[in-house]
mmCIF file of C-alpha atoms in Angstrom:
data_model
loop_
_atom_site.group_PDB
_atom_site.id
_atom_site.type_symbol
_atom_site.label_atom_id
_atom_site.label_comp_id
_atom_site.label_asym_id
_atom_site.label_seq_id
_atom_site.Cartn_x
_atom_site.Cartn_y
_atom_site.Cartn_z
ATOM 1 C CA MET A 1 46.413 -19.006 -78.153
ATOM 2 C CA ALA A 2 47.791 -17.930 -74.814
ATOM 3 C CA GLY A 3 45.833 -18.587 -71.641
ATOM 4 C CA ARG A 4 44.451 -15.823 -69.411
ATOM 5 C CA GLY A 5 47.374 -16.110 -67.015
ATOM 6 C CA ASP A 6 50.170 -16.289 -69.735
ATOM 7 C CA PRO A 7 52.088 -13.353 -71.310
ATOM 8 C CA PRO A 8 51.000 -12.382 -74.813
ATOM 9 C CA GLU A 9 54.128 -13.996 -76.335
ATOM 10 C CA GLY A 10 53.506 -17.213 -74.378
ATOM 11 C CA THR A 11 55.671 -19.016 -71.908
ATOM 12 C CA PRO A 12 59.434 -18.565 -72.438
ATOM 13 C CA GLU A 13 61.051 -21.547 -73.991
ATOM 14 C CA GLY A 14 63.431 -23.611 -71.982
ATOM 15 C CA THR A 15 61.740 -22.777 -68.747
ATOM 16 C CA PRO A 16 59.300 -25.391 -67.623
ATOM 17 C CA GLY A 17 56.104 -23.760 -66.535
ATOM 18 C CA GLY A 18 57.339 -20.301 -67.610
ATOM 19 C CA GLY A 19 59.721 -19.859 -64.644
ATOM 20 C CA GLU A 20 56.879 -20.418 -62.248
ATOM 21 C CA ASP A 21 58.980 -22.637 -60.036
ATOM 22 C CA GLU A 22 61.482 -19.806 -59.485
ATOM 23 C CA TYR A 23 58.888 -17.617 -57.602
ATOM 24 C CA ARG A 24 56.706 -20.363 -56.126
ATOM 25 C CA SER A 25 58.246 -19.898 -52.647
ATOM 26 C CA VAL A 26 57.262 -16.207 -52.444
ATOM 27 C CA VAL A 27 53.773 -16.410 -53.933
ATOM 28 C CA PHE A 28 50.902 -16.311 -51.317
ATOM 29 C CA ASP A 29 47.952 -18.504 -51.890
ATOM 30 C CA GLU A 30 44.410 -17.091 -51.801
ATOM 31 C CA SER A 31 43.553 -18.276 -48.263
ATOM 32 C CA PHE A 32 46.651 -16.560 -46.851
ATOM 33 C CA VAL A 33 45.739 -13.266 -48.514
ATOM 34 C CA ARG A 34 42.128 -13.337 -47.351
ATOM 35 C CA ALA A 35 43.211 -14.069 -43.799
ATOM 36 C CA ALA A 36 45.629 -11.128 -43.657
ATOM 37 C CA ARG A 37 45.098 -8.629 -40.833
ATOM 38 C CA LEU A 38 45.639 -5.668 -43.168
ATOM 39 C CA GLN A 39 43.205 -5.001 -45.946
ATOM 40 C CA GLU A 40 43.307 -2.269 -48.539
ATOM 41 C CA PHE A 41 40.427 0.185 -48.474
ATOM 42 C CA SER A 42 38.084 0.083 -51.423
ATOM 43 C CA ALA A 43 37.966 2.960 -53.874
ATOM 44 C CA GLN A 44 34.899 4.425 -52.187
ATOM 45 C CA GLU A 45 36.472 4.107 -48.735
ATOM 46 C CA ARG A 46 39.609 5.860 -49.994
ATOM 47 C CA MET A 47 37.456 8.833 -51.067
ATOM 48 C CA GLY A 48 36.708 9.494 -47.397
ATOM 49 C CA ASP A 49 38.938 11.143 -44.840
ATOM 50 C CA HIS A 50 41.346 8.285 -44.074
ATOM 51 C CA SER A 51 44.948 8.726 -43.071
ATOM 52 C CA HIS A 52 45.887 5.210 -44.111
ATOM 53 C CA ALA A 53 45.327 3.218 -47.269
ATOM 54 C CA VAL A 54 44.706 0.051 -45.350
ATOM 55 C CA ARG A 55 42.591 -0.893 -42.308
ATOM 56 C CA ARG A 56 43.097 -3.540 -39.701
ATOM 57 C CA ARG A 57 40.574 -6.333 -39.938
ATOM 58 C CA ASP A 58 38.786 -7.589 -36.864
ATOM 59 C CA PRO A 59 39.690 -11.190 -36.052
ATOM 60 C CA ALA A 60 36.001 -12.076 -36.117
ATOM 61 C CA GLU A 61 35.890 -11.037 -39.807
ATOM 62 C CA ARG A 62 38.717 -13.296 -40.828
ATOM 63 C CA PRO A 63 37.590 -16.213 -42.949
ATOM 64 C CA GLY A 64 38.321 -19.548 -41.458
ATOM 65 C CA ALA A 65 38.295 -18.224 -37.904
ATOM 66 C CA GLY A 66 36.546 -20.447 -35.368
ATOM 67 C CA SER A 67 32.905 -19.733 -34.504
ATOM 68 C CA LEU A 68 33.752 -19.248 -30.833
ATOM 69 C CA THR A 69 35.968 -16.135 -30.757
ATOM 70 C CA PRO A 70 37.242 -14.665 -27.465
ATOM 71 C CA ARG A 71 34.644 -11.861 -27.643
ATOM 72 C CA ARG A 72 31.731 -14.206 -28.305
ATOM 73 C CA GLY A 73 32.927 -16.443 -25.536
ATOM 74 C CA SER A 74 32.773 -13.546 -23.056
ATOM 75 C CA VAL A 75 29.244 -12.639 -24.145
ATOM 76 C CA GLN A 76 28.010 -16.196 -23.806
ATOM 77 C CA ALA A 77 29.622 -16.512 -20.387
ATOM 78 C CA LEU A 78 27.848 -13.308 -19.276
ATOM 79 C CA LEU A 79 24.509 -14.604 -20.576
ATOM 80 C CA LEU A 80 25.017 -17.853 -18.676
ATOM 81 C CA VAL A 81 25.644 -15.921 -15.457
ATOM 82 C CA LEU A 82 22.463 -13.875 -16.029
ATOM 83 C CA VAL A 83 20.390 -17.004 -16.637
ATOM 84 C CA VAL A 84 21.677 -18.563 -13.413
ATOM 85 C CA ALA A 85 20.955 -15.334 -11.487
ATOM 86 C CA VAL A 86 17.392 -15.122 -12.822
ATOM 87 C CA ALA A 87 16.745 -18.764 -11.978
ATOM 88 C CA PHE A 88 18.060 -18.258 -8.442
ATOM 89 C CA GLY A 89 15.958 -15.117 -7.952
ATOM 90 C CA THR A 90 12.840 -16.916 -9.182
ATOM 91 C CA ALA A 91 13.420 -19.755 -6.732
ATOM 92 C CA VAL A 92 13.801 -17.299 -3.846
ATOM 93 C CA TYR A 93 10.627 -15.406 -4.852
ATOM 94 C CA VAL A 94 8.580 -18.597 -5.040
ATOM 95 C CA GLY A 95 9.823 -19.548 -1.584
ATOM 96 C CA VAL A 96 8.883 -16.278 0.149
ATOM 97 C CA ARG A 97 5.775 -15.052 -1.717
ATOM 98 C CA PRO A 98 2.342 -15.216 0.008
ATOM 99 C CA PRO A 99 0.285 -18.397 -0.308
ATOM 100 C CA TYR A 100 -1.381 -19.051 -3.641
ATOM 101 C CA ARG A 101 -4.686 -17.248 -3.923
ATOM 102 C CA PRO A 102 -7.060 -19.129 -6.173
ATOM 103 C CA PRO A 103 -9.556 -17.011 -8.121
ATOM 104 C CA PHE A 104 -12.917 -17.024 -6.406
ATOM 105 C CA THR A 105 -16.161 -15.476 -7.532
ATOM 106 C CA ARG A 106 -19.565 -15.799 -5.921
ATOM 107 C CA SER A 107 -22.884 -14.003 -5.758
ATOM 108 C CA ALA A 108 -24.267 -12.504 -2.563
ATOM 109 C CA GLU A 109 -27.221 -14.274 -0.959
ATOM 110 C CA PRO A 110 -30.267 -12.433 0.423
ATOM 111 C CA LEU A 111 -29.972 -11.361 4.047
ATOM 112 C CA ARG A 112 -31.863 -13.582 6.477
ATOM 113 C CA MET A 113 -33.084 -11.621 9.490
ATOM 114 C CA THR A 114 -34.927 -12.114 12.758
ATOM 115 C CA VAL A 115 -36.302 -9.101 14.630
ATOM 116 C CA ILE A 116 -37.685 -9.742 18.124
ATOM 117 C CA PRO A 117 -39.423 -6.924 20.032
ATOM 118 C CA LEU A 118 -39.078 -7.166 23.791
ATOM 119 C CA ALA A 119 -42.067 -5.929 25.764
ATOM 120 C CA PRO A 120 -41.544 -4.558 29.299
ATOM 121 C CA PRO A 121 -43.115 -6.514 32.180
ATOM 122 C CA GLY A 122 -44.386 -3.281 33.729
ATOM 123 C CA GLU A 123 -44.036 0.461 33.478
ATOM 124 C CA VAL A 124 -40.965 1.768 31.655
ATOM 125 C CA PRO A 125 -38.661 3.529 34.188
ATOM 126 C CA GLY A 126 -37.880 7.179 33.504
ATOM 127 C CA GLY A 127 -35.568 9.854 34.832
ATOM 128 C CA ASP A 128 -32.375 11.728 34.083
ATOM 129 C CA PRO A 129 -30.451 9.939 31.269
ATOM 130 C CA LYS A 130 -27.103 9.953 33.084
ATOM 131 C CA SER A 131 -28.699 8.627 36.237
ATOM 132 C CA LEU A 132 -30.507 5.894 34.316
ATOM 133 C CA LEU A 133 -27.283 4.790 32.651
ATOM 134 C CA ARG A 134 -25.389 4.692 35.967
ATOM 135 C CA ARG A 135 -28.047 2.423 37.460
ATOM 136 C CA SER A 136 -28.237 0.055 34.503
ATOM 137 C CA PRO A 137 -25.949 -2.765 33.278
ATOM 138 C CA ALA A 138 -24.768 -0.293 30.619
ATOM 139 C CA ALA A 139 -22.785 1.607 33.269
ATOM 140 C CA GLU A 140 -19.821 -0.647 32.503
ATOM 141 C CA PHE A 141 -20.143 -0.368 28.719
ATOM 142 C CA GLY A 142 -17.913 1.611 26.397
ATOM 143 C CA THR A 143 -19.087 4.773 24.697
ATOM 144 C CA GLY A 144 -19.629 5.034 20.960
ATOM 145 C CA ALA A 145 -17.137 3.458 18.562
ATOM 146 C CA SER A 146 -14.663 2.889 21.402
ATOM 147 C CA GLY A 147 -17.069 0.260 22.721
ATOM 148 C CA ILE A 148 -16.393 -1.845 19.595
ATOM 149 C CA PRO A 149 -12.732 -2.828 19.950
ATOM 150 C CA LEU A 150 -11.089 -4.899 17.238
ATOM 151 C CA PRO A 151 -9.666 -8.286 18.212
ATOM 152 C CA LEU A 152 -6.071 -9.201 17.510
ATOM 153 C CA ALA A 153 -5.793 -10.002 13.796
ATOM 154 C CA ARG A 154 -3.757 -12.960 12.628
ATOM 155 C CA ARG A 155 -3.251 -14.518 9.230
ATOM 156 C CA THR A 156 -5.330 -17.443 8.027
ATOM 157 C CA PRO A 157 -4.389 -20.087 5.448
ATOM 158 C CA HIS A 158 -5.440 -17.836 2.538
ATOM 159 C CA PHE A 159 -5.612 -14.318 4.028
ATOM 160 C CA THR A 160 -2.772 -12.161 5.303
ATOM 161 C CA GLU A 161 -2.878 -10.376 8.637
ATOM 162 C CA ASN A 162 -3.561 -7.068 6.862
ATOM 163 C CA GLU A 163 -6.475 -8.587 4.951
ATOM 164 C CA VAL A 164 -7.987 -9.973 8.150
ATOM 165 C CA MET A 165 -7.639 -6.541 9.766
ATOM 166 C CA ALA A 166 -9.367 -4.968 6.750
ATOM 167 C CA ALA A 167 -12.286 -7.389 7.136
ATOM 168 C CA LEU A 168 -12.631 -6.607 10.855
ATOM 169 C CA ALA A 169 -12.442 -2.863 10.200
ATOM 170 C CA THR A 170 -15.201 -3.144 7.583
ATOM 171 C CA ALA A 171 -17.480 -4.961 10.030
ATOM 172 C CA LYS A 172 -16.810 -2.385 12.745
ATOM 173 C CA ASP A 173 -17.448 0.528 10.410
ATOM 174 C CA TYR A 174 -20.745 -1.038 9.386
ATOM 175 C CA LEU A 175 -21.761 -1.333 13.044
ATOM 176 C CA VAL A 176 -20.785 2.284 13.691
ATOM 177 C CA ALA A 177 -22.686 3.553 10.643
ATOM 178 C CA SER A 178 -25.806 1.458 11.258
ATOM 179 C CA SER A 179 -25.994 1.668 15.072
ATOM 180 C CA LEU A 180 -24.295 4.894 16.221
ATOM 181 C CA ASP A 181 -24.642 7.547 13.511
ATOM 182 C CA PRO A 182 -27.207 10.110 14.799
ATOM 183 C CA ASP A 183 -28.494 10.778 11.273
ATOM 184 C CA VAL A 184 -29.170 7.066 10.756
ATOM 185 C CA LEU A 185 -30.745 6.701 14.200
ATOM 186 C CA THR A 186 -33.178 9.541 13.556
ATOM 187 C CA GLY A 187 -34.172 8.258 10.109
ATOM 188 C CA THR A 188 -32.725 11.066 7.993
ATOM 189 C CA GLU A 189 -29.876 9.046 6.468
ATOM 190 C CA ARG A 190 -29.276 5.481 5.325
ATOM 191 C CA ARG A 191 -26.919 5.878 2.359
ATOM 192 C CA SER A 192 -23.860 5.558 4.629
ATOM 193 C CA VAL A 193 -25.065 2.038 5.459
ATOM 194 C CA ARG A 194 -26.088 1.136 1.920
ATOM 195 C CA VAL A 195 -22.689 1.896 0.374
ATOM 196 C CA MET A 196 -21.027 -0.640 2.679
ATOM 197 C CA LEU A 197 -23.142 -3.553 1.453
ATOM 198 C CA ASP A 198 -22.195 -6.033 -1.246
ATOM 199 C CA PRO A 199 -23.731 -4.791 -4.547
ATOM 200 C CA GLY A 200 -25.697 -8.039 -4.791
ATOM 201 C CA GLN A 201 -27.759 -7.038 -1.716
ATOM 202 C CA LEU A 202 -28.642 -3.482 -2.707
ATOM 203 C CA ALA A 203 -31.920 -4.441 -4.384
ATOM 204 C CA GLN A 204 -33.079 -6.224 -1.203
ATOM 205 C CA PHE A 205 -31.996 -3.258 0.904
ATOM 206 C CA ASP A 206 -33.951 -0.786 -1.248
ATOM 207 C CA GLN A 207 -37.048 -2.973 -1.329
ATOM 208 C CA THR A 208 -36.952 -3.292 2.458
ATOM 209 C CA PHE A 209 -37.451 0.433 2.945
ATOM 210 C CA ALA A 210 -39.862 0.805 0.038
ATOM 211 C CA GLU A 211 -42.057 -2.155 1.054
ATOM 212 C CA PRO A 212 -41.221 -3.338 4.608
ATOM 213 C CA ASP A 213 -42.490 -6.780 5.505
ATOM 214 C CA ASP A 214 -42.152 -9.113 8.474
ATOM 215 C CA ASP A 215 -41.107 -12.032 6.263
ATOM 216 C CA GLY A 216 -37.559 -12.530 7.504
ATOM 217 C CA ARG A 217 -36.159 -10.647 4.488
ATOM 218 C CA HIS A 218 -37.494 -7.078 4.506
ATOM 219 C CA ALA A 219 -37.497 -5.659 8.057
ATOM 220 C CA PRO A 220 -35.601 -2.339 8.231
ATOM 221 C CA ALA A 221 -34.311 -3.201 11.719
ATOM 222 C CA GLY A 222 -32.422 -6.104 10.156
ATOM 223 C CA TRP A 223 -30.154 -3.613 8.384
ATOM 224 C CA LEU A 224 -29.883 -0.708 10.827
ATOM 225 C CA VAL A 225 -31.185 0.927 14.007
ATOM 226 C CA ARG A 226 -33.708 3.657 13.279
ATOM 227 C CA PHE A 227 -36.323 5.498 15.339
ATOM 228 C CA ASP A 228 -39.331 7.525 14.266
ATOM 229 C CA PRO A 229 -38.137 11.160 14.604
ATOM 230 C CA SER A 230 -41.725 12.348 15.015
ATOM 231 C CA ARG A 231 -42.029 10.337 18.233
ATOM 232 C CA VAL A 232 -38.519 9.835 19.613
ATOM 233 C CA ALA A 233 -35.393 11.963 20.119
ATOM 234 C CA LEU A 234 -31.984 11.154 21.581
ATOM 235 C CA ALA A 235 -31.753 12.267 25.212
ATOM 236 C CA GLU A 236 -28.031 11.447 25.285
ATOM 237 C CA SER A 237 -25.867 11.616 22.156
ATOM 238 C CA ALA A 238 -23.353 9.058 23.458
ATOM 239 C CA VAL A 239 -24.526 5.468 22.916
ATOM 240 C CA ARG A 240 -23.262 2.777 25.281
ATOM 241 C CA VAL A 241 -21.884 -0.368 23.593
ATOM 242 C CA ARG A 242 -20.391 -3.704 24.589
ATOM 243 C CA GLY A 243 -19.748 -6.819 22.536
ATOM 244 C CA THR A 244 -17.325 -8.939 20.574
ATOM 245 C CA LEU A 245 -16.002 -9.457 17.060
ATOM 246 C CA ARG A 246 -14.719 -12.822 15.855
ATOM 247 C CA PHE A 247 -13.408 -13.985 12.496
ATOM 248 C CA ALA A 248 -12.840 -17.262 10.661
ATOM 249 C CA GLU A 249 -11.953 -18.314 7.139
ATOM 250 C CA SER A 250 -14.972 -20.183 5.820
ATOM 251 C CA ALA A 251 -13.479 -20.958 2.383
ATOM 252 C CA PRO A 252 -10.220 -20.250 0.494
ATOM 253 C CA GLY A 253 -11.785 -17.121 -0.985
ATOM 254 C CA THR A 254 -13.949 -15.828 1.870
ATOM 255 C CA ILE A 255 -13.559 -14.688 5.452
ATOM 256 C CA ASP A 256 -16.450 -14.453 7.930
ATOM 257 C CA VAL A 257 -16.775 -11.917 10.743
ATOM 258 C CA LEU A 258 -19.278 -12.533 13.554
ATOM 259 C CA SER A 259 -20.393 -9.607 15.706
ATOM 260 C CA ASP A 260 -22.454 -9.710 18.894
ATOM 261 C CA HIS A 261 -23.074 -6.298 20.488
ATOM 262 C CA THR A 262 -25.556 -4.690 22.823
ATOM 263 C CA PHE A 263 -26.363 -0.998 22.278
ATOM 264 C CA VAL A 264 -28.106 1.131 24.899
ATOM 265 C CA TYR A 265 -29.786 4.397 23.868
ATOM 266 C CA ALA A 266 -31.148 7.144 26.127
ATOM 267 C CA LEU A 267 -34.371 8.402 24.516
ATOM 268 C CA ARG A 268 -37.002 11.047 25.241
ATOM 269 C CA PRO A 269 -40.250 12.146 23.607
ATOM 270 C CA ALA A 270 -39.737 14.196 20.453
ATOM 271 C CA GLY A 271 -40.541 17.908 20.684
ATOM 272 C CA LYS A 272 -39.954 18.134 24.436
ATOM 273 C CA PRO A 273 -36.883 19.572 26.159
ATOM 274 C CA ALA A 274 -34.546 17.180 27.901
ATOM 275 C CA GLY A 275 -35.573 16.587 31.470
ATOM 276 C CA GLN A 276 -36.515 13.777 33.815
ATOM 277 C CA ASP A 277 -38.583 11.916 31.233
ATOM 278 C CA ALA A 278 -35.769 10.004 29.538
ATOM 279 C CA SER A 279 -35.778 6.213 29.263
ATOM 280 C CA LEU A 280 -33.364 3.552 28.085
ATOM 281 C CA PHE A 281 -33.804 1.461 24.961
ATOM 282 C CA THR A 282 -31.669 -1.650 24.435
ATOM 283 C CA VAL A 283 -30.829 -3.284 21.099
ATOM 284 C CA ARG A 284 -28.826 -6.460 20.838
ATOM 285 C CA ARG A 285 -27.483 -7.087 17.304
ATOM 286 C CA THR A 286 -25.913 -10.391 16.260
ATOM 287 C CA LEU A 287 -24.608 -10.042 12.704
ATOM 288 C CA HIS A 288 -22.777 -12.412 10.371
ATOM 289 C CA PHE A 289 -20.603 -10.692 7.748
ATOM 290 C CA ARG A 290 -18.968 -12.436 4.798
ATOM 291 C CA LEU A 291 -16.224 -10.829 2.715
ATOM 292 C CA ASP A 292 -14.349 -12.010 -0.367
ATOM 293 C CA ARG A 293 -11.317 -10.525 -2.119
ATOM 294 C CA GLU A 294 -13.457 -8.125 -4.113
ATOM 295 C CA ASP A 295 -15.145 -6.803 -0.953
ATOM 296 C CA LEU A 296 -11.932 -6.023 0.943
ATOM 297 C CA PRO A 297 -10.590 -3.154 -1.228
ATOM 298 C CA ARG A 298 -14.127 -1.771 -1.684
ATOM 299 C CA HIS A 299 -14.722 -1.714 2.101
ATOM 300 C CA GLN A 300 -17.966 -3.626 1.619
ATOM 301 C CA ALA A 301 -19.441 -6.801 3.066
ATOM 302 C CA GLU A 302 -22.224 -9.268 2.509
ATOM 303 C CA LEU A 303 -24.571 -9.415 5.480
ATOM 304 C CA VAL A 304 -25.516 -13.092 5.786
ATOM 305 C CA THR A 305 -27.726 -13.095 8.907
ATOM 306 C CA SER A 306 -29.031 -10.454 11.283
ATOM 307 C CA GLU A 307 -30.654 -11.279 14.632
ATOM 308 C CA ILE A 308 -32.134 -8.352 16.564
ATOM 309 C CA GLN A 309 -33.682 -8.135 20.046
ATOM 310 C CA ALA A 310 -34.914 -4.675 20.971
ATOM 311 C CA GLY A 311 -36.966 -3.250 23.813
ATOM 312 C CA PRO A 312 -38.919 -1.992 25.524
ATOM 313 C CA GLN A 313 -41.380 -2.254 22.629
ATOM 314 C CA ALA A 314 -44.948 -3.309 22.194
ATOM 315 C CA CYS A 315 -45.496 -6.511 20.259
ATOM 316 C CA SER A 316 -47.249 -5.821 16.968
ATOM 317 C CA THR A 317 -48.159 -7.779 13.864
ATOM 318 C CA GLU A 318 -47.810 -4.691 11.696
ATOM 319 C CA PRO A 319 -44.398 -4.597 9.956
ATOM 320 C CA PRO A 320 -42.685 -1.468 11.305
ATOM 321 C CA THR A 321 -40.493 0.761 9.171
ATOM 322 C CA THR A 322 -38.707 1.862 12.365
ATOM 323 C CA LEU A 323 -38.190 0.566 15.881
ATOM 324 C CA ARG A 324 -41.021 1.623 18.223
ATOM 325 C CA PRO A 325 -39.660 2.269 21.697
ATOM 326 C CA LEU A 326 -42.004 2.561 24.654
ATOM 327 C CA LEU A 327 -40.928 5.670 26.532
ATOM 328 C CA ALA A 328 -40.929 6.528 30.238
ATOM 329 C CA GLY A 329 -44.187 5.640 32.007
ATOM 330 C CA ALA A 330 -45.569 3.510 29.154
ATOM 331 C CA ARG A 331 -46.796 -0.065 29.564
ATOM 332 C CA ALA A 332 -47.339 -3.000 27.213
ATOM 333 C CA THR A 333 -49.080 -6.329 27.540
ATOM 334 C CA PRO A 334 -46.395 -8.915 26.840
ATOM 335 C CA THR A 335 -47.128 -11.796 24.520
ATOM 336 C CA GLY A 336 -44.520 -14.460 24.146
ATOM 337 C CA PRO A 337 -41.934 -16.306 26.230
ATOM 338 C CA ALA A 338 -40.651 -14.526 29.314
ATOM 339 C CA GLY A 339 -37.181 -14.033 30.668
ATOM 340 C CA THR A 340 -35.385 -12.675 27.594
ATOM 341 C CA ASP A 341 -32.308 -10.689 28.640
ATOM 342 C CA PRO A 342 -30.370 -8.911 25.828
ATOM 343 C CA TYR A 343 -27.340 -8.523 28.121
ATOM 344 C CA VAL A 344 -26.768 -12.283 28.291
ATOM 345 C CA LYS A 345 -24.632 -13.753 25.507
ATOM 346 C CA GLY A 346 -25.629 -16.773 23.497
ATOM 347 C CA PRO A 347 -28.271 -17.573 20.868
ATOM 348 C CA PRO A 348 -31.516 -15.585 21.216
ATOM 349 C CA SER A 349 -34.102 -17.591 23.125
ATOM 350 C CA ALA A 350 -37.228 -15.537 22.428
ATOM 351 C CA GLY A 351 -39.781 -16.118 19.707
ATOM 352 C CA LEU A 352 -41.331 -13.473 17.503
ATOM 353 C CA CYS A 353 -42.048 -11.383 20.583
ATOM 354 C CA GLY A 354 -40.394 -11.571 23.966
ATOM 355 C CA VAL A 355 -40.428 -9.987 27.393
ATOM 356 C CA LEU A 356 -37.682 -7.621 28.511
ATOM 357 C CA ASP A 357 -36.152 -9.079 31.648
ATOM 358 C CA ASN A 358 -36.211 -6.887 34.743
ATOM 359 C CA SER A 359 -32.422 -7.151 35.050
ATOM 360 C CA ALA A 360 -32.131 -5.128 31.859
ATOM 361 C CA GLN A 361 -33.987 -2.191 33.442
ATOM 362 C CA PRO A 362 -32.353 0.524 35.564
ATOM 363 C CA ARG A 363 -32.128 -0.437 39.212
ATOM 364 C CA GLY A 364 -33.946 1.726 41.727
#
């Protein structure tokens, strides 16, 4: 029986191997055919719109071709360049980015406050408000918010210059809202002060005005300056101010701002037209603000301590909901250490009630 590759009549006699040796030199082996650049289209491919019966094979499709073809080599070279570029860019970014900012979370502590009324040694001087201001130490003070200049901001180990400026601006805005806003001063508004406090202190703030107490935690004067509108009115809308703002980084996640300002108000009795019965009322506020990274974008601050000296006032054991100025012509019997001057810088020296030094009064 003939094999699959032999003619039906078998291999011709006399020719070894059926004449195979005669054509061996022109027969292509299988690997040569598969590696050919030209390949005949399949029957289905020929049914399409082709102008040629064969197609040129891509070198990458040729069996036996090396795994690293010229095209693949170009792609890998490009990827290598990209990897080097990314690595270089990462190194540059790490070298110039701001200092590492560790995550920091904390809870606000209750405000600790000291409120010291200063009683006058004699009769409270009265007169025209402008004349009183000219004859007092407040003549050299700034007016309103312009009397609270911001110091030069500089970066700290963990806060940028812009973040330090934001902390200083928050402290100043709190002072303006709580010491200069006419609506706050006359007792008709306090929300503008409340919204600037750390949320952890809001409960203490609300309790202070609902249930004031002279316990070092719940005196309204510790938060803001407020007068009783039924007794006192502003004789001069412009408040005189002088003081300082300082800052320091107390921890990697917090920055402290210390303010020390003296505010001078021209007051008159409520319900009476402005005249010669005005008097001056002085409030020295020493506040300690603390801000973390959550406070800065919210324009809020934690008020750590608040030390207030205010006069002329009468000393009283009753916890006041507002400051109680003594107006022109009034007198009070002082009880407590003498010589307290709110215009002199440094730690407050008075006790729970002090005496307003004569140098703080308008000169005759």
